[in-house]
Coordinates of C-alpha atoms in Angstrom, one line a residue:
Chain X
X264 CA -1.0 8.8 12.9
X265 CA -1.4 8.8 9.1
X266 CA -5.0 8.0 8.0
X267 CA -5.8 6.1 4.8
X268 CA -9.1 7.1 3.1
X269 CA -10.6 5.0 0.3
X270 CA -13.3 6.1 -2.1
X271 CA -15.8 5.1 -3.0
X272 CA -16.8 2.8 -0.1
X273 CA -18.7 0.6 -2.6
X274 CA -19.4 0.5 -6.3
X275 CA -21.4 -1.5 -8.8
X276 CA -20.2 -1.9 -12.4
X277 CA -20.9 -4.0 -15.4
X278 CA -18.6 -6.8 -16.7
X279 CA -16.0 -5.3 -18.9
X280 CA -16.2 -1.8 -17.3
X281 CA -13.1 0.0 -16.2
X282 CA -13.1 0.4 -12.4
X283 CA -11.1 2.9 -10.4
X284 CA -10.6 3.0 -6.6
X285 CA -8.8 5.8 -4.9
X286 CA -6.8 5.8 -1.7
X287 CA -5.6 9.0 -0.1
X288 CA -3.0 9.2 2.7
X289 CA -3.2 12.1 5.2
X290 CA 0.6 12.6 4.9
X291 CA 3.2 11.7 2.3
X292 CA 3.9 8.0 2.3
X293 CA 6.1 8.0 -0.8
X294 CA 5.2 4.8 -2.7
X295 CA 4.9 2.5 0.3
X296 CA 1.4 1.5 -0.6
X297 CA -0.1 -2.0 -1.1
X298 CA -3.5 -3.1 -2.4
X299 CA -5.3 -6.2 -1.3
X300 CA -8.3 -8.1 -2.6
X301 CA -10.5 -10.0 -0.2
X302 CA -13.2 -12.2 -1.7
X303 CA -16.2 -13.1 0.5
X304 CA -15.2 -15.6 3.1
X305 CA -11.6 -15.7 2.0
X306 CA -8.2 -14.6 3.2
X307 CA -6.9 -11.2 1.9
X308 CA -4.6 -11.5 -1.1
X309 CA -1.8 -9.1 -2.0
X310 CA -2.4 -7.5 -5.4
X311 CA 0.0 -4.6 -5.7
X312 CA 3.0 -3.3 -3.8
X313 CA 5.1 -0.2 -3.9
X314 CA 2.0 1.4 -5.4
X315 CA 2.4 0.0 -8.9
X316 CA 4.2 -3.4 -8.9
X317 CA 1.9 -6.3 -9.6
X318 CA 2.3 -9.3 -7.3
X319 CA 3.3 -12.5 -9.1
X320 CA 0.2 -14.3 -10.5
X321 CA -2.1 -11.3 -10.4
X322 CA -3.9 -10.7 -13.7
X323 CA -2.7 -7.8 -15.7
X324 CA -6.1 -6.1 -15.8
X325 CA -5.1 -4.9 -12.3
X326 CA -2.9 -1.9 -12.1
X327 CA -1.8 0.7 -9.5
X328 CA -0.5 4.2 -9.7
X329 CA 0.3 7.2 -7.5
X330 CA 2.8 8.4 -5.0
X331 CA 2.9 10.7 -2.1
X332 CA -0.6 11.0 -0.9
X333 CA -2.8 9.9 -3.8
X334 CA -3.1 6.4 -5.1
X335 CA -5.3 4.5 -7.5
X336 CA -6.2 0.9 -8.1
X337 CA -7.6 0.3 -11.6
X338 CA -9.3 -2.8 -13.0
X339 CA -9.2 -2.3 -16.7
X340 CA -12.0 -4.7 -17.6
X341 CA -14.1 -5.9 -14.6
X342 CA -14.7 -9.7 -14.5
X343 CA -17.2 -11.6 -12.4
X344 CA -14.4 -13.1 -10.3
X345 CA -13.3 -9.6 -9.3
X346 CA -16.3 -9.3 -6.9
X347 CA -14.5 -8.5 -3.6
X348 CA -13.6 -5.9 -1.2
X349 CA -10.4 -4.0 -1.9
X350 CA -8.1 -2.5 0.7
X351 CA -5.1 -0.2 0.5
X352 CA -2.4 -0.2 3.2
X353 CA 0.5 2.0 4.0
X354 CA 3.7 0.3 5.2
X355 CA 6.3 3.0 5.4
X356 CA 6.5 3.5 9.1
X357 CA 5.4 2.3 12.5
X358 CA 1.7 2.1 11.8
X359 CA 0.7 -0.1 8.9
X360 CA -2.8 1.3 8.5
X361 CA -5.4 -0.1 6.1
X362 CA -8.0 1.9 4.3
X363 CA -11.6 1.2 5.2
X364 CA -12.2 -0.9 2.1
X365 CA -14.1 -0.6 -1.2
X366 CA -16.7 -3.2 -2.0
X367 CA -16.9 -4.0 -5.7
X368 CA -20.1 -5.7 -7.1
X369 CA -21.3 -6.6 -10.6
X370 CA -24.3 -4.6 -11.9
Chain T
X75 CA 4.9 -23.9 0.0
X76 CA 4.6 -21.1 2.4
X77 CA 2.1 -21.9 5.2
X78 CA 1.0 -19.8 8.2
X79 CA -1.3 -21.6 10.7
X80 CA -2.8 -19.7 13.6
X81 CA -4.1 -21.2 16.8
X82 CA -5.2 -20.2 20.3
X83 CA -8.4 -18.4 19.5
X84 CA -11.6 -19.0 21.4
X85 CA -14.0 -17.5 23.9
X86 CA -12.6 -15.2 26.6
X87 CA -14.3 -13.1 29.2
X88 CA -13.9 -9.3 29.3
X89 CA -10.7 -8.5 31.1
X90 CA -9.4 -12.0 30.3
X91 CA -6.3 -13.1 28.3
X92 CA -5.5 -15.3 25.4
X93 CA -2.3 -16.2 23.6
X94 CA -2.4 -16.7 19.9
X95 CA 0.3 -18.6 18.0
X96 CA 1.2 -18.7 14.3
X97 CA 3.3 -21.6 13.1
X98 CA 5.2 -20.8 9.9
X99 CA 6.7 -23.2 7.4
X100 CA 8.0 -23.3 3.8
X101 CA 10.2 -20.3 4.1
X102 CA 13.2 -19.0 6.2
X103 CA 11.1 -17.5 9.1
X104 CA 14.0 -15.7 10.7
X105 CA 14.5 -13.6 7.6
X106 CA 11.0 -12.1 7.5
X107 CA 9.0 -9.4 9.3
X108 CA 5.7 -10.6 10.6
X109 CA 2.4 -8.9 11.4
X110 CA -1.0 -9.5 13.1
X111 CA -4.1 -8.2 11.4
X112 CA -7.6 -8.6 12.7
X113 CA -11.1 -8.4 11.2
X114 CA -14.2 -7.9 13.3
X115 CA -17.3 -9.6 12.0
X116 CA -18.6 -7.8 8.9
X117 CA -15.9 -5.1 9.2
X118 CA -12.7 -4.2 7.4
X119 CA -9.1 -5.2 8.0
X120 CA -7.3 -3.7 11.0
X121 CA -3.5 -3.9 11.3
X122 CA -2.6 -4.4 15.0
X123 CA 1.1 -5.3 15.4
X124 CA 4.4 -5.7 13.6
X125 CA 7.7 -7.4 14.6
X126 CA 10.9 -7.2 12.7
X127 CA 12.8 -10.4 11.6
X128 CA 15.1 -10.3 14.6
X129 CA 12.3 -9.3 17.1
X130 CA 14.1 -6.1 18.0
X131 CA 11.6 -3.7 16.5
X132 CA 8.0 -3.9 17.4
X133 CA 5.0 -1.7 16.7
X134 CA 1.4 -1.7 17.8
X135 CA -1.8 0.0 16.8
X136 CA -3.1 2.4 19.3
X137 CA -6.2 0.2 19.8
X138 CA -4.1 -2.6 21.4
X139 CA -1.0 -0.7 22.7
X140 CA -0.4 -1.6 26.4
X141 CA -2.7 -4.6 26.3
X142 CA -1.2 -6.9 23.5
X143 CA 2.3 -8.1 23.2
X144 CA 3.8 -9.5 20.0
X145 CA 6.8 -11.9 20.1
X146 CA 8.5 -14.5 18.0
X147 CA 10.7 -17.6 18.4
X148 CA 12.8 -18.0 15.3
X149 CA 14.1 -21.3 16.5
X150 CA 10.6 -22.6 16.6
X151 CA 9.4 -20.8 13.4
X152 CA 6.6 -19.3 15.5
X153 CA 4.9 -15.9 16.0
X154 CA 2.8 -15.1 19.1
X155 CA 0.3 -12.5 20.3
X156 CA -0.3 -12.3 24.0
X157 CA -3.7 -10.6 24.5
X158 CA -4.5 -9.2 27.9
X159 CA -7.3 -7.0 29.3
X160 CA -9.6 -8.2 26.5
X161 CA -12.6 -6.2 25.5
X162 CA -15.7 -6.9 23.5
X163 CA -14.3 -4.8 20.7
X164 CA -11.4 -7.2 20.4
X165 CA -13.8 -9.9 19.0
X166 CA -12.4 -10.6 15.5
X167 CA -10.7 -13.1 13.3
X168 CA -7.0 -12.7 13.9
X169 CA -4.6 -13.3 11.0
X170 CA -0.9 -13.6 11.0
X171 CA 0.7 -12.3 7.8
X172 CA 4.2 -12.3 6.5
X173 CA 5.9 -9.0 5.5
X174 CA 7.1 -9.5 2.0
X175 CA 10.4 -8.3 0.7
X176 CA 12.5 -8.1 -2.4
X177 CA 15.9 -6.9 -3.4
X178 CA 16.6 -4.5 -6.2
X179 CA 20.1 -3.5 -7.1
X180 CA 21.2 -4.9 -3.8
X181 CA 18.8 -2.8 -1.7
X182 CA 16.1 -4.4 0.5
X183 CA 12.5 -3.2 -0.1
X184 CA 9.3 -4.2 1.7
X185 CA 6.4 -5.4 -0.5
X186 CA 3.3 -5.6 1.6
X187 CA 1.8 -8.6 3.4
X188 CA 2.4 -11.4 0.9
X189 CA 1.2 -14.5 2.8
X190 CA -1.7 -14.8 5.3
X191 CA -2.9 -17.6 7.5
X192 CA -6.5 -18.7 7.6
X193 CA -7.1 -16.8 10.9
X194 CA -8.2 -17.8 14.4
X195 CA -11.4 -16.5 15.9
X196 CA -11.3 -14.6 19.2
X197 CA -14.7 -13.9 20.9
X198 CA -14.8 -11.8 24.0
X199 CA -18.0 -12.1 25.8
X200 CA -19.4 -12.8 29.2

């Protein structure tokens, strides 16, 4: 099975900082990669699909890039409401594996 | 408005069974792929099962293969998860989630899990 590895597992940044989260697949998954945001106590929310397409209603400070095995989620200017855990997920084959998550906090 | 409402969770003994249901509304259920995702207390998301829109293609995570069975009834707009041989490690909040899709130049593309229910809690304990 293809493994999805996120880094870092957690980060602390200041409001207004640029934040980057990385997701690496153990094999080529083309661009079948989604990013989700889960705020504490809430249901996960789809942010980005096909690696770089913003889901409707998601603020433009979120962006995604990458293809193949290496992907990135970027928050261009971190806001207090972005405190959450972020997950990547592959969805190109039988196993729709999630990464282990990256917890984002405000410094 | 798209709604997914899970039910059927509760307390089960190790080795026991539970059947989860997910009632869908606000969209043409028969046209969408569906998934079950779980989250153990304080842990990350774990995808556990997928079913195609027609029900003919099914996938499972290795952790539940042979013990859980996903199914759907498109006439009833409902998704199910039959959980047998339950273990303590199956304790989690179970979400049903819709597999999103879009068309571009006439071609169908998947777009991740675009709608989620609120989840139903399964606790496996003696």
